[in-house]
Short mmCIF file of C-alpha atoms and ligand atoms in Angstrom, two decimals:
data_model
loop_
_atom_site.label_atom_id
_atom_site.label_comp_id
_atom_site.label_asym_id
_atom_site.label_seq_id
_atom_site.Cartn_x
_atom_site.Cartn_y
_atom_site.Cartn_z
CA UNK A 249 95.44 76.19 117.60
CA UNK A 250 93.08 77.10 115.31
CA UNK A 251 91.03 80.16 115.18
CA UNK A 252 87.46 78.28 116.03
CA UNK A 253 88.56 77.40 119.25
CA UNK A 254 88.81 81.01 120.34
CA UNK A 255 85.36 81.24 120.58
CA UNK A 256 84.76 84.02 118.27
CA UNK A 257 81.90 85.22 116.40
CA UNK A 258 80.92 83.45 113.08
CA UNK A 259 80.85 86.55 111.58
CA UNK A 260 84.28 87.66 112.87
CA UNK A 261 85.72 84.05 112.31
CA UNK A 262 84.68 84.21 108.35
CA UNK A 263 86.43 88.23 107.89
CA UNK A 264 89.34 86.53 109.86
CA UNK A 265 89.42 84.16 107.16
CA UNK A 266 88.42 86.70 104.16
CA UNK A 267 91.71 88.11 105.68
CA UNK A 268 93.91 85.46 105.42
CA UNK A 269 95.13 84.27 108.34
CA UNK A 270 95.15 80.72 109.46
CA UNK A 271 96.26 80.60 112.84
CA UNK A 272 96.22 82.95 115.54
CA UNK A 273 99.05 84.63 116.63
CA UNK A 274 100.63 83.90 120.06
CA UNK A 275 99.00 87.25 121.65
CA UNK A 276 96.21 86.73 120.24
CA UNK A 277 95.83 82.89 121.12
CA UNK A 278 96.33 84.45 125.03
CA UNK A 279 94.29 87.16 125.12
CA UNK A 280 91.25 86.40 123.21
CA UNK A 281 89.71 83.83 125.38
CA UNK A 282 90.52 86.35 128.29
CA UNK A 283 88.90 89.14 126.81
CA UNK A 284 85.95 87.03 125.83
CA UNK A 285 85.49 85.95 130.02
CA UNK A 286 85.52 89.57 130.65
CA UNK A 287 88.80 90.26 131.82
CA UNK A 288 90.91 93.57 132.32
CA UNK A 289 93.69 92.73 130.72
CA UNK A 290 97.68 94.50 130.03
CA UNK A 291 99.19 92.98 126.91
CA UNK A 292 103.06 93.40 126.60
CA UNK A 293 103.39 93.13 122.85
CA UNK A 294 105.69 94.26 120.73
CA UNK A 295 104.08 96.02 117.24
CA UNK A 296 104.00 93.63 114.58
CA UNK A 297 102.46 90.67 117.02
CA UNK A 298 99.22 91.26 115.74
CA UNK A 299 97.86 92.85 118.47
CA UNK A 300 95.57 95.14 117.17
CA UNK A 301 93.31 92.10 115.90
CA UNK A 302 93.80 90.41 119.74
CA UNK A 303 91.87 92.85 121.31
CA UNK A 304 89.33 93.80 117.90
CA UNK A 305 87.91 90.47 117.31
CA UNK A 306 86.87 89.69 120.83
CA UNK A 307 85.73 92.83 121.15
CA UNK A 308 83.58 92.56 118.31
CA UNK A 309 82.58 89.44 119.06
CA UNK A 310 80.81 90.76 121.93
CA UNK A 311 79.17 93.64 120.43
CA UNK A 312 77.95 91.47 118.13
CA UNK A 313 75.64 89.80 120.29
CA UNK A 314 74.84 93.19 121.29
CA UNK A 315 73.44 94.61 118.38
CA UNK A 316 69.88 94.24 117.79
CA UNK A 317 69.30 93.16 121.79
CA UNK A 318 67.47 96.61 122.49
CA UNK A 319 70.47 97.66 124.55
CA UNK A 320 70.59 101.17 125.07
CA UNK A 321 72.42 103.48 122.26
CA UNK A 322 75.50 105.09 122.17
CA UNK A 323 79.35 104.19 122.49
CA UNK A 324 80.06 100.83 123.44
CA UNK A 325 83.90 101.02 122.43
CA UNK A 326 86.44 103.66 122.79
CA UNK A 327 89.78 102.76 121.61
CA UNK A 328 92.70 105.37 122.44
CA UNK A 329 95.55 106.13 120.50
CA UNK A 330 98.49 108.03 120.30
CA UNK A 331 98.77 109.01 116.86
CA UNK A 332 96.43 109.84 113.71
CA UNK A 333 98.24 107.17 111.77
CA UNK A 334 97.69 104.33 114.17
CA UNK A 335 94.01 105.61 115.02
CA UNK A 336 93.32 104.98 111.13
CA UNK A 337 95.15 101.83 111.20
CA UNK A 338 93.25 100.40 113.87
CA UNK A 339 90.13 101.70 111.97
CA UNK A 340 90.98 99.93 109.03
CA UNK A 341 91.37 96.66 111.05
CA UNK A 342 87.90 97.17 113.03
CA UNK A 343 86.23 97.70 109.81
CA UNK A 344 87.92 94.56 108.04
CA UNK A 345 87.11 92.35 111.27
CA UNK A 346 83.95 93.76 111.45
CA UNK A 347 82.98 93.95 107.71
CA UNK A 348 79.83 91.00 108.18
CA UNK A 349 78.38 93.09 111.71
CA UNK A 350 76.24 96.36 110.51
CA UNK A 351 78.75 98.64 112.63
CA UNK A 352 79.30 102.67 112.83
CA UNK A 353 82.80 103.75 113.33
CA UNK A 354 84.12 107.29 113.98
CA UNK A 355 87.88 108.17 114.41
CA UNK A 356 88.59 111.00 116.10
CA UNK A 357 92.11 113.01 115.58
CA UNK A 358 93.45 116.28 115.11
CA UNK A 359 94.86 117.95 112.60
CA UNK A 360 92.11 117.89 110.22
CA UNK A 361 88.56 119.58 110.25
CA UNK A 362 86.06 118.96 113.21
CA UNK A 363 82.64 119.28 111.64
CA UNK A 364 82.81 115.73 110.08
CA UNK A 365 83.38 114.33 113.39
CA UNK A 366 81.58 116.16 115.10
CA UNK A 367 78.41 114.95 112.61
CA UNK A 368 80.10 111.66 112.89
CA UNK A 369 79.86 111.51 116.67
CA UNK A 370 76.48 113.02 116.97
CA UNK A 371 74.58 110.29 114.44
CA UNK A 372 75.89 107.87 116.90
CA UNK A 373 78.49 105.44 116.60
CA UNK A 374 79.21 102.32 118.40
CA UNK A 375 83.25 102.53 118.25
CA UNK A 376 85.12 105.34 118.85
CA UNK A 377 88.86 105.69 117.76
CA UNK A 378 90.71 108.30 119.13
CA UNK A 379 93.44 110.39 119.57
CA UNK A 380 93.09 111.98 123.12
CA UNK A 381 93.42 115.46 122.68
CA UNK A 382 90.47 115.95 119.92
CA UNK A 383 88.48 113.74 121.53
CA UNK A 384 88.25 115.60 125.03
CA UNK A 385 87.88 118.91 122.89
CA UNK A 386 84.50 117.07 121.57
CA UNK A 387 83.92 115.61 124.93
CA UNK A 388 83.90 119.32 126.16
CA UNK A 389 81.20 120.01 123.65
CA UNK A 390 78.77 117.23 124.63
CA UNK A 391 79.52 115.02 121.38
CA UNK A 392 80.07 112.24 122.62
CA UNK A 393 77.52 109.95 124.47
CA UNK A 394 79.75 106.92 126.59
CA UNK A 395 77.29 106.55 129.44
CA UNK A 396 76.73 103.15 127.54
CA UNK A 397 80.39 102.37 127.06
CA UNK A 398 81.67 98.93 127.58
CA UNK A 399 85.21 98.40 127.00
CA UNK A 400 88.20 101.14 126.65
CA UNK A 401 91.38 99.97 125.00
CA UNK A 402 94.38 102.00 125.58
CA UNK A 403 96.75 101.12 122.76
CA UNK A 404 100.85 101.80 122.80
CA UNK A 405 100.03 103.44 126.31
CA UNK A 406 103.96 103.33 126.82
CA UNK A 407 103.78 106.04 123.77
CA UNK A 408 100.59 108.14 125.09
CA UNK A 409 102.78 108.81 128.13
CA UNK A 410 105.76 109.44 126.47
CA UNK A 411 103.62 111.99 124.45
CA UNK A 412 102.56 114.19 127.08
CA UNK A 413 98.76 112.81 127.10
CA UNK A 414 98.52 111.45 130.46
CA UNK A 415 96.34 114.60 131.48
CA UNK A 416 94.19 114.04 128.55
CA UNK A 417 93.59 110.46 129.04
CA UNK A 418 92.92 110.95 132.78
CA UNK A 419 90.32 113.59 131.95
CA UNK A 420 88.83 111.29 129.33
CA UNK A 421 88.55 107.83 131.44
CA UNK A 422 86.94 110.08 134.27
CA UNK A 423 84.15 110.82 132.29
CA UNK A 424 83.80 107.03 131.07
CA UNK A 425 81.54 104.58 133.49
CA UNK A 426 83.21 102.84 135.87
CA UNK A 427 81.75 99.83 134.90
CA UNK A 428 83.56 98.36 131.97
CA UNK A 429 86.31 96.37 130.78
CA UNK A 430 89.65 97.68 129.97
CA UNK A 431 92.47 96.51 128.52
CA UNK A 432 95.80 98.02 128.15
CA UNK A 433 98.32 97.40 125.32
CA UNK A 434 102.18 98.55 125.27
CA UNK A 435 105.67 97.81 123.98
CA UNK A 436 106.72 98.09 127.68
CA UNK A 437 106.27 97.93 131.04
CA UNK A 438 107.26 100.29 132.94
CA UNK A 439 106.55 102.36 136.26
CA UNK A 440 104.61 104.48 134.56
CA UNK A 441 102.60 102.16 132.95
CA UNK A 442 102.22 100.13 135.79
CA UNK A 443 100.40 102.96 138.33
CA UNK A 444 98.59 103.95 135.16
CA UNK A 445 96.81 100.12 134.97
CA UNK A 446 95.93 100.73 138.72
CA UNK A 447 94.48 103.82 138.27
CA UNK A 448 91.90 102.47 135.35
CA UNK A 449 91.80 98.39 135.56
CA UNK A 450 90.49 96.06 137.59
CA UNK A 451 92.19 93.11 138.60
CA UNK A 452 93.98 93.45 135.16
CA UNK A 453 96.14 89.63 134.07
CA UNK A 454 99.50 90.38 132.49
CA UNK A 455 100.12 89.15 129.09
CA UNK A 456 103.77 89.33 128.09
CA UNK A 457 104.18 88.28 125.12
CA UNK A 458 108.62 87.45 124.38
CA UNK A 459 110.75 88.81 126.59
CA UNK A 460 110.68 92.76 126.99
CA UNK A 461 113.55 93.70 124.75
CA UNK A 462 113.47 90.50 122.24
CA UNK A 463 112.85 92.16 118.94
CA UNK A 464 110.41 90.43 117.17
CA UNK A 465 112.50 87.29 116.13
CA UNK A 466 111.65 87.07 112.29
CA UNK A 467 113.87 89.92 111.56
CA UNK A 468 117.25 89.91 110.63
CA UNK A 469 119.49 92.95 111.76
CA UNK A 470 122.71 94.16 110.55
CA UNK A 471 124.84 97.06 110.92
CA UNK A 472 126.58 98.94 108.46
CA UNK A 473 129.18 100.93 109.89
CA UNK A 474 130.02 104.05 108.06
CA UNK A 475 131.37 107.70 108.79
CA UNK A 476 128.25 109.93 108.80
CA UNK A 477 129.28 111.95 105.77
CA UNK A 478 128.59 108.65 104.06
CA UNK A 479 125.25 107.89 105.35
CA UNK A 480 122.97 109.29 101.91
CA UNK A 481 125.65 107.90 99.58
CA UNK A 482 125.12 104.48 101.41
CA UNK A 483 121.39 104.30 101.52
CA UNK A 484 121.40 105.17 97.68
CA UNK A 485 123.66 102.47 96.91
CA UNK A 486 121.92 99.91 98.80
CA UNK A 487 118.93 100.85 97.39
CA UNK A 488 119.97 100.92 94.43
CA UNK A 489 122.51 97.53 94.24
CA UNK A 490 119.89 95.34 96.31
CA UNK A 491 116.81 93.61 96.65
CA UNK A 492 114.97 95.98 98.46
CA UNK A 493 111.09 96.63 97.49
CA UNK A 494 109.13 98.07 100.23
CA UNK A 495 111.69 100.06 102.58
CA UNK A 496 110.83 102.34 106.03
CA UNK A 497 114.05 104.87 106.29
CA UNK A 498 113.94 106.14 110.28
CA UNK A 499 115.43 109.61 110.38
CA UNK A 500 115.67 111.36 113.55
CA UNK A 501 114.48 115.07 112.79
CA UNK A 502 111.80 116.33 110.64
CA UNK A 503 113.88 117.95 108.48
CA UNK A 504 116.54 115.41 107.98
CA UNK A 505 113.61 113.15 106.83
CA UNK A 506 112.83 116.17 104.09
CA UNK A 507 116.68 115.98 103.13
CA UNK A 508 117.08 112.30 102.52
CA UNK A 509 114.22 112.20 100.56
CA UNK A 510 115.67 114.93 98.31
CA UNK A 511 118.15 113.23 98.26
CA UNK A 512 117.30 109.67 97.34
CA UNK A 513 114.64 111.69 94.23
CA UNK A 514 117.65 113.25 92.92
CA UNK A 515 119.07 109.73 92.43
CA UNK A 516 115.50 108.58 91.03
CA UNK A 517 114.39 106.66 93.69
CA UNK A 518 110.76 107.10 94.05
CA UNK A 519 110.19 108.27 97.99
CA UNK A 520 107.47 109.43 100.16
CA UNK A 521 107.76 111.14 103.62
CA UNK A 522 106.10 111.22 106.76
CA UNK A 523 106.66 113.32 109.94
CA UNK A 524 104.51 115.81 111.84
CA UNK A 525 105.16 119.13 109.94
CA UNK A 526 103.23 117.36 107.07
CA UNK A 527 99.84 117.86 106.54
CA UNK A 528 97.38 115.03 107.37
CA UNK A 529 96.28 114.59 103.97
CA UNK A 530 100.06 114.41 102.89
CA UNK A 531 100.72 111.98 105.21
CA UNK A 532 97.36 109.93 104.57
CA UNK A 533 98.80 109.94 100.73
CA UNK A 534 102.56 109.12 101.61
CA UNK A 535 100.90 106.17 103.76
CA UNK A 536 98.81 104.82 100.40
CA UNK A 537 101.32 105.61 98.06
CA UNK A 538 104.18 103.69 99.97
CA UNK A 539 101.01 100.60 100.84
CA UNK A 540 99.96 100.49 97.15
CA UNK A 541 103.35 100.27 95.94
CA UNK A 542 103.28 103.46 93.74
CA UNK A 543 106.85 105.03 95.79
CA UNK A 544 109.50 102.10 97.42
CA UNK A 545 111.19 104.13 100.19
CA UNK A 546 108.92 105.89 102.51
CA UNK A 547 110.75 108.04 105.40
CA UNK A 548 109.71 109.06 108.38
CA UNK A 549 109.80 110.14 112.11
CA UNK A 550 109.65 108.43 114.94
CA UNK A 551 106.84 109.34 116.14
CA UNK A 552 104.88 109.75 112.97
CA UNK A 553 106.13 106.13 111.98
CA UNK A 554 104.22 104.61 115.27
CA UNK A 555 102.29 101.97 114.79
CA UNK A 556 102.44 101.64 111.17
CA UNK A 557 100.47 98.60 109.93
CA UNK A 558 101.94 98.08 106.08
CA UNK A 559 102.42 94.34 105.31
CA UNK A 560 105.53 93.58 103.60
CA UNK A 561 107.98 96.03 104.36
CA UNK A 562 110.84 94.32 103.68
CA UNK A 563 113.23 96.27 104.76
CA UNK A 564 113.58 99.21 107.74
CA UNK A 565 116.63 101.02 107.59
CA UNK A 566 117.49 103.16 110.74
CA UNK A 567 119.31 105.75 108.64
CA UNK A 568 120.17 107.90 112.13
CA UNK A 569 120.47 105.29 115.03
CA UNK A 570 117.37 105.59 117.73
CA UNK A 571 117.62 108.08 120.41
CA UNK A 572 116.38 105.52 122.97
CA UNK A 573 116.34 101.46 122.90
CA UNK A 574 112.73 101.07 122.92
CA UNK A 575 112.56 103.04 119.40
CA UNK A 576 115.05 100.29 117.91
CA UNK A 577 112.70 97.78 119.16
CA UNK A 578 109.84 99.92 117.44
CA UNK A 579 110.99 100.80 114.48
CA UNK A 580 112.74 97.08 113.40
CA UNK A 581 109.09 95.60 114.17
CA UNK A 582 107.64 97.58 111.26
CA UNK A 583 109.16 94.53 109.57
CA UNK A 584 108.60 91.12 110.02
CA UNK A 585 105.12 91.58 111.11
CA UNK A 586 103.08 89.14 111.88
CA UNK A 587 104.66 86.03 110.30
CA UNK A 588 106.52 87.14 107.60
CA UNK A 589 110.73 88.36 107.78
CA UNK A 590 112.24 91.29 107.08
CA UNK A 591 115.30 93.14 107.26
CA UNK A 592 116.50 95.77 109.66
CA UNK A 593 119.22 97.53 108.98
CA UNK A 594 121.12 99.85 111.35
CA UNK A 595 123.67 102.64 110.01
CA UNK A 596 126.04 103.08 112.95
CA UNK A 597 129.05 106.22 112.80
CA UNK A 598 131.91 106.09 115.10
CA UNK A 599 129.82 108.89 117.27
CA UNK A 600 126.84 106.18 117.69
CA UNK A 601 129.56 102.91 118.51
CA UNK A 602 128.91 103.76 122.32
CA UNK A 603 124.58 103.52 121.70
CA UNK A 604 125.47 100.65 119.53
CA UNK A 605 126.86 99.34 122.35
CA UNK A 606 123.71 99.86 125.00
CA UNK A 607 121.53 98.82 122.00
CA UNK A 608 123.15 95.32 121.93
CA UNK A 609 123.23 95.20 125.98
CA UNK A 610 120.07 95.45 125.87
CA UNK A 611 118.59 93.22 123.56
CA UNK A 612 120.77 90.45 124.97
CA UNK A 613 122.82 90.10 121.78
CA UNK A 614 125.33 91.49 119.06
CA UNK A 615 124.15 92.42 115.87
CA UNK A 616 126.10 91.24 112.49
CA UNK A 617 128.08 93.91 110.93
CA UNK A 618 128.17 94.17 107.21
CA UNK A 619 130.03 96.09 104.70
CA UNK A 620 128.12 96.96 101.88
CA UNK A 621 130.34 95.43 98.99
CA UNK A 622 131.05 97.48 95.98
CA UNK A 623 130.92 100.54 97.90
CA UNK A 624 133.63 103.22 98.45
CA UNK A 625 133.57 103.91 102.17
CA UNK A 626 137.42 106.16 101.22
CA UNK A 627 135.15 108.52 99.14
CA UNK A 628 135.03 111.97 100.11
CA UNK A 629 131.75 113.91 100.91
CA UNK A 630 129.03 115.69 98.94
CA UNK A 631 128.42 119.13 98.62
CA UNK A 632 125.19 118.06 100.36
CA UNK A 633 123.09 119.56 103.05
CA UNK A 634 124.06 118.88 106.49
CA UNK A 635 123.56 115.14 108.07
CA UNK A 636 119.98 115.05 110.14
CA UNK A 637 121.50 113.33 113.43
CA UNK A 638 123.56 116.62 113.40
CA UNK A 639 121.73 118.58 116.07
CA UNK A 640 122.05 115.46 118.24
CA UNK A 641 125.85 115.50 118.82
CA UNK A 642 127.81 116.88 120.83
CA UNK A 643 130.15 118.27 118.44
CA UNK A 644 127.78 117.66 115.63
CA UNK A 645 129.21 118.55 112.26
CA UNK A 646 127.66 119.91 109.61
CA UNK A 647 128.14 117.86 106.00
CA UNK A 648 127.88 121.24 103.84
CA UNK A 649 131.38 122.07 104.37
CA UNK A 650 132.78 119.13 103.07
CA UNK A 651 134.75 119.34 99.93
CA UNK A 652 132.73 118.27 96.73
CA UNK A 653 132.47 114.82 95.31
CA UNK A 654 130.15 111.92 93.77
CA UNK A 655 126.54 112.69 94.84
CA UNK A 656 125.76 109.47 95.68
CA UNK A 657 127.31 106.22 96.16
CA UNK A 658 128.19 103.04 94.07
CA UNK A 659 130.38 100.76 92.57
CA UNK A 660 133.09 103.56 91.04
CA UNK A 661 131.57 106.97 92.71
CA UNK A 662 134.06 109.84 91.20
CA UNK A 663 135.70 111.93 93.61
CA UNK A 664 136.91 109.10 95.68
CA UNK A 665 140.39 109.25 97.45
CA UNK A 666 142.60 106.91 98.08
CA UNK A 667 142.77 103.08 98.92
CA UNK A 668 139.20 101.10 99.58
CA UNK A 669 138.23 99.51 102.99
CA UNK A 670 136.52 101.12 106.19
CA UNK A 671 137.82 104.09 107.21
CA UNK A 672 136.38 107.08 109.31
CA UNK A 673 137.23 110.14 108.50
CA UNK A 674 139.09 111.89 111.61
CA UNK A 675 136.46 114.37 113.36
P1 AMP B 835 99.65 94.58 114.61
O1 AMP B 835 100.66 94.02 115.59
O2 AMP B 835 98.28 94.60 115.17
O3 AMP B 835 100.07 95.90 114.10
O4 AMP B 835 99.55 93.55 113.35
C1 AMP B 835 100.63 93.28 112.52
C2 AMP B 835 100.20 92.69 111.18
O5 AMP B 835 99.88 91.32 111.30
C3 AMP B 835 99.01 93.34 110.53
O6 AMP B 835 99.37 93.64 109.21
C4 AMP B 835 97.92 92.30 110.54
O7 AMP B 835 97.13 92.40 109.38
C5 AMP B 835 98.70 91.01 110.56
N1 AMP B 835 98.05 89.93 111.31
C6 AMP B 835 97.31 90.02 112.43
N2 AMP B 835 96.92 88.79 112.85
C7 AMP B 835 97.43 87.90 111.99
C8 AMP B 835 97.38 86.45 111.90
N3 AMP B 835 96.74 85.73 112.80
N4 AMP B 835 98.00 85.88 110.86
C9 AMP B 835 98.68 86.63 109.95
N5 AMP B 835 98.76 87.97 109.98
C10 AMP B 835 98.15 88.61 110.98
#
């Protein structure tokens, strides 16, 4: 189907094609015409489906009829958001979609001054995107004018609620007219989710799109199985002995993003991080450096990786296995977006063979193992800092008291014992 029969906007048709695409994706081909006949709507969409244009260019297709109609001012559209990253993503989209319509944007987070967005706010601004917290501070303060507010999108809702902002939101929508269309966007469906549609939509339709724990199908996943004290050697060697241009590292903790990132400049591989204890204009710069090409291996958090929109990451590597399921499915659709392929790659130690296990239950399938040739998995470990899963185990060990040896891997590391093959090192 091609775009045209969406019924979109000109305008929005001709920055759809400025942007590339040719076809719609399958979200978007169900929930644009929806949105368009005024539906609530939930959309069950994996990141990566291009979701964030299914609910933008409808959207903006309506305002655009609006502006210029003598309709009173203020907010039309509030888009919520869990995280500053994806608030600036989405703001990058709406103002690509919307490049041809003469629109005012203001995203809303914290971390960073007030006073521009305060101005922002008060000069009046059709589309809001925001993280919830800020935004009922400036709601507090009488910034923000939505008694003209037409459509709320609550985007990775599953996320909000797993960050503690269901208060915030509730506060937020409360203050919003009850008149208006809203549509709700998340990996997942759960309870949660579900009373939180019935508290704020109307007769919302369901759009699932794939089945709930299908990983976006055009990436490939392997695991690499290999005893933790291996783990930096390994991601250095792979890095360094493949194909691999644009790669997302998922490290559990903060810190353990810091180390691997140390790590991997020590071995001259260019890297950038990202995780809350960085500053928003660090992680605004990691974000462009890693998009622009300038570093090749950008780590990061859970959390602060959500909803990362960088085309052509070839590669995620989930350096310390997910916590939960749901973050697999999250962080291995940082790749393949959209319709290209990509490359997840899972490193698994004999303490994460039982999650392995759940993982693979869960997404209805086994994952390839694969042994990264040319690599001494019988080497002994590093005098390096301790692993960053470390705090999650049970009996989590702690790599700086292992005896001394290469400081990375690859083909002929020194301080490597005997014999070659898989083996984990007794606990
Ligand atoms: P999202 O799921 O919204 O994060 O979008 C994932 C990626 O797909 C983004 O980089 C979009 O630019 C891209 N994208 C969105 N729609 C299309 C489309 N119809 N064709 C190709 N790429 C698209």
């Amino acid at each position: 189907m091609p775009f045209r029969a969406l019924g979109l906007d000109a305008k929005i048709l001709q920055a759809v094609h400025e942007a590339g695409y040719t076809e719609p994706t399958p979200i978007q081909a169900a929930v644009i015409p929806r949105i368009l006949a005024g539906q609530d709507l939930i959309g069950i969409a994996q990141t990566g489906t291009g979701k964030t244009a299914a609910f933008t260019l409808p959207i903006l297709t309506k305002l655009a009829s609006l502006i210029g109609d003598g309709t009173r001012r203020g907010t039309k559209v509030l888009v919520l958001a869990p995280t500053r990253e994806l608030a600036v993503q989405i703001e990058e989209n709406v103002r690509a979609y919307g490049r041809h319509l003469p629109l005012r944007i203001a995203t809303v987070f914290g971390g960073v001054g007030e006073r521009p967005q305060i101005d922002a706010l008060r000069a009046g601004t059709q589309i809001i995107i925001a993280c919830p917290g800020r935004l009922l501070d400036l709601m507090s303060r009488r910034c923000a004018d939505f008694s003209g507010l037409q459509f709320l999108v609550l985007d990775e809702a599953d996320r909000m609620l797993d960050m503690g902002f269901l208060p915030a939101i509730r506060q937020v929508v409360q203050s919003l007219p009850q008149q208006r269309q809203t549509l709700l966007f998340s990996a997942t469906l759960s309870k949660e989710i579900e009373s939180l549609t019935h508290e704020f939509q109307r007769a919302p339709k369901l759009v699932q799109i794939g089945r709930r724990s299908n990983p976006a199908e055009t990436v490939t996943q392997l695991v690499y199985e290999v005893p933790k004290h291996l783990k930096p050697a390994l991601l250095a060697y792979l890095l360094r002995e493949q194909t691999m241009n644009m790669v997302l590292v998922f490290s559990r903790m903060k810190h353990g993003a810091d180390r691997i990132a140390r790590r991997l400049e020590q071995d001259g591989i260019k890297t950038a991080t990202l995780h809350s204890n960085r500053s928003q204009s660090q992680r605004l710069r990691a974000l462009k450096d890693f998009k622009s090409g300038d570093v090749r291996v950008l780590v990061a958090t859970d959390i602060a990786a959500r909803g990362i929109d960088v085309d052509g990451i070839s590669h995620v590597v989930n350096y310390d296995f997910p916590m939960h399921v749901e973050d697999y499915v999250h962080r291995i659709g940082r790749t393949g977006r959209a319709h290209a392929v990509g490359d997840a790659i899972s490193f698994v130690t004999p303490e994460d063979q039982d999650e392995l296990r759940a993982l693979e239950k869960f997404i209805g399938r086994g994952i390839v193992r694969k042994k990264a040739e040319g690599f001494n998995y019988s080497q002994s470990a590093p005098p390096s800092e301790p692993d960053s899963g470390a705090r999650h185990r049970p009996n989590g060990q702690r790599g700086g008291s292992r005896p001394k040896s290469a400081p990375s891997g690859g083909p002929k590391p020194r301080g490597s014992t005997s014999g070659g093959g898989r083996h984990f090192r007794p606990r």
